[in-house]
Short mmCIF file of C-alpha atoms in Angstrom, two decimals:
data_model
loop_
_atom_site.label_atom_id
_atom_site.label_comp_id
_atom_site.label_asym_id
_atom_site.label_seq_id
_atom_site.Cartn_x
_atom_site.Cartn_y
_atom_site.Cartn_z
CA MET A 1 0.20 0.14 0.09
CA LYS A 2 2.52 2.39 1.04
CA ASN A 3 4.82 1.89 -2.75
CA ILE A 4 1.47 2.43 -4.87
CA THR A 5 0.69 5.76 -2.22
CA SER A 6 4.72 6.47 -3.33
CA TRP A 7 4.23 6.34 -6.79
CA ALA A 8 1.43 8.33 -6.82
CA ILE A 9 2.46 10.95 -5.59
CA ILE A 10 6.01 10.60 -7.53
CA ALA A 11 3.25 10.29 -10.27
CA VAL A 12 0.88 13.29 -9.28
CA THR A 13 4.30 16.06 -9.31
CA LEU A 14 5.70 14.64 -12.80
CA THR A 15 1.80 15.36 -14.19
CA PHE A 16 2.40 19.02 -12.37
CA LEU A 17 5.76 19.67 -13.38
CA ILE A 18 5.27 18.23 -16.53
CA GLY A 19 2.02 18.77 -17.85
CA PRO A 20 2.16 22.40 -18.59
CA PHE A 21 5.59 22.03 -21.03
CA ILE A 22 3.96 19.10 -22.86
CA ILE A 23 1.08 20.92 -23.07
CA ILE A 24 3.11 23.98 -24.56
CA ILE A 25 5.23 21.36 -27.22
CA PHE A 26 2.19 19.96 -28.57
CA ALA A 27 0.14 23.12 -28.62
CA GLY A 28 3.30 24.24 -30.72
CA MET A 29 2.96 21.44 -33.28
CA SER A 30 -0.29 22.19 -34.03
CA ALA A 31 -1.48 22.64 -38.43
CA GLY A 32 -4.43 24.84 -37.57
CA GLU A 33 -4.36 29.02 -36.96
CA ALA A 34 -5.03 29.02 -33.66
CA LEU A 35 -3.46 28.96 -30.42
CA ALA A 36 -5.59 25.25 -29.10
CA PHE A 37 -4.91 22.35 -26.97
CA PRO A 38 -5.55 19.53 -27.76
CA PRO A 39 -4.39 20.85 -31.31
CA ASP A 40 -5.84 21.17 -34.46
CA GLY A 41 -3.02 18.08 -36.33
CA LEU A 42 -0.21 17.86 -36.16
CA SER A 43 2.57 20.06 -37.83
CA LEU A 44 6.17 21.84 -37.60
CA LYS A 45 5.33 24.80 -39.24
CA TRP A 46 4.85 27.13 -36.12
CA TYR A 47 7.67 26.11 -34.49
CA LEU A 48 9.89 26.74 -38.32
CA LYS A 49 7.77 30.18 -38.49
CA VAL A 50 9.59 31.25 -34.85
CA PHE A 51 12.83 31.46 -37.11
CA THR A 52 11.21 33.77 -39.96
CA ILE A 53 10.20 36.76 -37.59
CA GLU A 54 12.79 39.27 -37.70
CA SER A 55 11.62 40.57 -34.11
CA PHE A 56 11.96 37.51 -32.52
CA ARG A 57 15.58 36.87 -33.64
CA GLN A 58 16.78 40.77 -32.50
CA SER A 59 14.79 40.43 -29.39
CA PHE A 60 16.43 36.83 -28.75
CA LEU A 61 19.55 38.40 -29.30
CA LEU A 62 19.14 41.43 -27.16
CA SER A 63 17.96 39.03 -24.26
CA MET A 64 21.07 37.10 -24.85
CA GLY A 65 23.51 39.58 -24.70
CA LEU A 66 21.71 41.31 -21.71
CA ALA A 67 21.63 37.26 -19.99
CA ILE A 68 25.28 36.62 -20.28
CA PHE A 69 27.13 39.71 -20.24
CA GLY A 70 25.10 41.40 -17.21
CA THR A 71 25.62 38.34 -16.07
CA LEU A 72 29.39 38.18 -15.84
CA ALA A 73 28.93 41.92 -14.76
CA ALA A 74 26.80 40.71 -11.85
CA LEU A 75 29.63 38.17 -11.61
CA MET A 76 32.67 40.66 -11.81
CA LEU A 77 30.73 42.59 -8.79
CA GLY A 78 29.22 39.56 -6.94
CA VAL A 79 32.29 37.11 -6.72
CA PRO A 80 34.81 39.92 -4.58
CA ALA A 81 31.43 41.16 -2.76
CA ALA A 82 30.59 37.71 -1.48
CA TYR A 83 34.51 36.75 -0.24
CA ALA A 84 34.95 40.46 1.03
CA LEU A 85 30.85 39.43 3.64
CA ASN A 86 32.51 36.37 4.00
CA ARG A 87 36.56 36.55 5.12
CA TYR A 88 36.38 39.74 6.78
CA ASP A 89 34.26 41.43 9.67
CA LEU A 90 32.48 44.19 7.82
CA PRO A 91 31.08 47.08 9.84
CA GLY A 92 27.18 47.02 8.63
CA ALA A 93 27.69 43.72 7.58
CA GLU A 94 23.58 42.37 7.87
CA THR A 95 22.65 45.98 6.26
CA ILE A 96 25.49 45.38 2.74
CA ARG A 97 23.31 42.17 2.38
CA THR A 98 19.80 42.91 3.09
CA ILE A 99 20.29 45.53 0.38
CA VAL A 100 22.58 43.97 -2.00
CA ALA A 101 19.30 40.96 -1.81
CA SER A 102 17.26 43.97 -2.20
CA PRO A 103 16.28 43.80 -6.29
CA ILE A 104 14.61 40.14 -5.74
CA ILE A 105 13.10 41.25 -2.20
CA VAL A 106 11.34 44.52 -3.94
CA PRO A 107 8.38 43.70 -6.52
CA GLY A 108 9.74 44.01 -10.15
CA ILE A 109 7.33 46.30 -10.53
CA ILE A 110 8.22 48.52 -8.32
CA VAL A 111 12.32 48.08 -9.51
CA GLY A 112 11.37 49.14 -13.02
CA LEU A 113 10.18 51.89 -11.90
CA ALA A 114 11.98 53.10 -9.69
CA LEU A 115 15.21 52.30 -12.17
CA LEU A 116 13.56 54.36 -14.69
CA ARG A 117 12.21 56.84 -12.75
CA TYR A 118 15.74 57.83 -10.80
CA LEU A 119 18.05 56.41 -12.58
CA VAL A 120 17.15 56.23 -16.64
CA ILE A 121 15.11 59.55 -17.35
CA PRO A 122 17.67 62.08 -14.78
CA LEU A 123 21.16 60.47 -16.30
CA ASP A 124 19.39 59.89 -19.72
CA PHE A 125 20.37 56.18 -20.57
CA THR A 126 19.49 54.72 -23.50
CA VAL A 127 17.48 51.85 -23.98
CA THR A 128 19.79 49.16 -24.08
CA MET A 129 22.20 50.29 -21.38
CA ALA A 130 18.77 51.17 -19.19
CA LEU A 131 18.89 47.05 -20.22
CA PHE A 132 22.12 46.30 -19.01
CA LEU A 133 22.33 47.99 -15.80
CA ALA A 134 18.71 46.69 -14.40
CA HIS A 135 19.67 43.06 -15.35
CA THR A 136 23.11 43.48 -14.45
CA ALA A 137 21.05 44.69 -10.52
CA LEU A 138 18.76 41.82 -11.08
CA VAL A 139 21.79 39.17 -10.58
CA LEU A 140 23.44 40.41 -8.46
CA PRO A 141 21.78 39.29 -5.38
CA TYR A 142 22.02 35.63 -7.02
CA ALA A 143 25.67 35.91 -7.28
CA VAL A 144 26.30 36.69 -3.88
CA ARG A 145 24.33 34.74 -2.20
CA VAL A 146 25.18 31.57 -4.18
CA VAL A 147 29.65 32.17 -4.46
CA SER A 148 28.91 33.09 -0.32
CA SER A 149 27.09 29.56 0.12
CA SER A 150 30.32 27.69 -1.68
CA LEU A 151 32.64 30.41 0.29
CA ASN A 152 30.09 29.07 3.38
CA ASN A 153 32.10 25.54 2.67
CA LEU A 154 35.48 26.39 1.98
CA ARG A 155 37.55 26.32 4.96
CA SER A 156 39.75 29.40 5.22
CA ASP A 157 42.72 27.31 6.75
CA MET A 158 43.47 26.36 3.00
CA GLU A 159 44.39 30.36 1.80
CA GLU A 160 45.52 30.81 5.37
CA ALA A 161 48.51 28.02 4.42
CA ALA A 162 49.04 29.57 0.44
CA VAL A 163 49.96 32.59 2.31
CA LEU A 164 52.32 31.01 4.14
CA LEU A 165 53.21 29.20 1.36
CA GLY A 166 54.56 32.70 0.13
CA CYS A 167 50.76 33.69 -1.91
CA THR A 168 50.11 36.79 -2.10
CA ARG A 169 46.49 37.79 -0.75
CA LEU A 170 45.54 37.72 -4.44
CA GLN A 171 47.31 35.11 -5.83
CA ALA A 172 46.17 32.62 -2.41
CA PHE A 173 42.46 34.13 -3.68
CA THR A 174 43.36 33.00 -7.46
CA LYS A 175 44.85 29.95 -7.00
CA VAL A 176 43.32 28.39 -4.23
CA VAL A 177 39.19 30.13 -3.97
CA LEU A 178 38.56 30.07 -7.13
CA PRO A 179 39.25 26.94 -8.33
CA ASN A 180 37.53 25.91 -4.91
CA ILE A 181 33.94 27.65 -5.71
CA ARG A 182 33.64 27.15 -9.11
CA GLY A 183 30.87 25.40 -9.15
CA GLY A 184 29.23 28.10 -6.98
CA VAL A 185 30.81 30.60 -9.86
CA LEU A 186 28.84 27.89 -12.28
CA ALA A 187 26.21 27.40 -10.85
CA ALA A 188 25.29 31.58 -10.11
CA PHE A 189 25.98 32.22 -13.83
CA ILE A 190 23.44 29.50 -14.87
CA LEU A 191 21.00 30.71 -12.86
CA GLY A 192 21.58 34.85 -13.69
CA PHE A 193 21.47 33.72 -16.99
CA VAL A 194 18.59 31.77 -16.77
CA THR A 195 17.10 34.73 -14.97
CA SER A 196 17.98 37.73 -16.92
CA PHE A 197 16.43 36.05 -19.92
CA ASN A 198 13.62 35.90 -18.66
CA GLN A 199 12.55 38.41 -16.52
CA VAL A 200 9.68 40.66 -17.55
CA PRO A 201 8.35 43.23 -15.21
CA VAL A 202 11.77 45.32 -14.98
CA SER A 203 12.00 45.03 -18.95
CA LEU A 204 8.74 46.09 -19.29
CA PHE A 205 9.32 49.44 -18.34
CA LEU A 206 13.43 49.66 -19.57
CA SER A 207 12.03 48.66 -22.92
CA GLY A 208 11.71 51.33 -25.80
CA PRO A 209 10.98 51.60 -29.51
CA GLY A 210 12.35 48.97 -31.38
CA VAL A 211 14.39 47.44 -28.25
CA LYS A 212 12.69 44.91 -26.56
CA THR A 213 13.98 41.98 -24.62
CA LEU A 214 12.34 38.30 -25.71
CA PRO A 215 9.81 37.96 -23.20
CA ILE A 216 7.97 41.44 -23.64
CA ASP A 217 8.23 41.36 -27.51
CA MET A 218 6.74 37.74 -26.93
CA LEU A 219 4.02 39.48 -25.32
CA ALA A 220 3.44 42.28 -27.58
CA TYR A 221 3.32 40.17 -31.04
CA MET A 222 0.35 37.87 -28.53
CA GLU A 223 -1.25 41.22 -28.84
CA ILE A 224 -1.79 40.83 -32.55
CA THR A 225 -2.54 37.95 -33.15
CA TYR A 226 -3.39 34.47 -30.94
CA ASP A 227 -1.38 31.83 -33.81
CA PRO A 228 0.90 28.95 -31.52
CA SER A 229 4.42 30.51 -32.78
CA VAL A 230 4.65 31.59 -29.80
CA ALA A 231 3.66 28.31 -28.16
CA ALA A 232 6.67 27.03 -30.13
CA LEU A 233 9.16 29.96 -29.27
CA SER A 234 8.40 28.90 -25.27
CA ALA A 235 8.99 25.43 -25.76
CA LEU A 236 12.28 25.48 -27.77
CA LEU A 237 13.19 28.17 -25.15
CA ALA A 238 12.61 25.80 -22.21
CA PHE A 239 14.65 23.12 -24.62
CA MET A 240 16.97 25.84 -24.33
CA SER A 241 17.95 26.24 -21.08
CA LEU A 242 17.71 21.85 -20.37
CA ALA A 243 20.44 22.33 -23.01
CA ILE A 244 22.23 24.56 -20.94
CA VAL A 245 22.21 22.74 -18.35
CA PHE A 246 23.41 19.21 -19.40
CA VAL A 247 25.86 20.78 -21.60
CA ALA A 248 27.18 22.72 -17.99
CA GLU A 249 27.05 19.81 -16.72
CA ARG A 250 28.87 17.34 -19.27
CA LEU A 251 31.73 19.65 -20.49
CA LEU A 252 32.52 21.62 -17.91
CA GLY A 253 32.12 18.98 -14.82
CA PHE A 254 29.02 20.94 -13.40
CA SER A 255 27.78 17.94 -10.91
CA ARG A 256 31.33 16.84 -9.42
CA TYR A 257 31.45 20.77 -7.87
CA VAL A 258 27.92 21.26 -6.05
#
């Protein structure tokens, strides 16, 4: 009886997690002209059409650039910040952690409006620069928290031993600390990339004419048409996320460090 109950719970959980993904896949394969499930026949024409829509191509490249460079910028700021907060007794450390975490605590709509009103408009930033700064700020808390967790699991006496053996603090950090927390850095990059790529509320406020991230472009597309191409694109993006995790695990050895 216990085994039956356990399998039933597993089946319900998998259905809850995978069910929407399966619906999106088959909705994008509809042979009809409108988004529907169950689909009116099966066809791959909408998956092929996604690659022919110019606005999707442009917004995809913008979202990809923001996700990659915004996450890298967040890691360049977040790794030293996490190291300083973890290794040194800084005055006001808890306040600093709270400020750094504020972009994920405060609702995205408020963050987007605040950035637009008090940063973008007064400083006359371009739309692309505003999006880059916003995505960097949104990813920074994840970088600090994930890297801090890795540093908590790294014994500080390993670094001290390197210093006693003749390394400078910078050399000890690059030769001892970084190699031992690379799993955390990689995890922070993947989490930050996915968060930035799928960001909607903040990007909605900061997008401008001709400059839209892919999620915002998908919303705008659905306002004027209701064909299955958005479902097809959503399925492709889901597969892309799975591919990123798979490649990170197989080629970079992600599973060995976390």
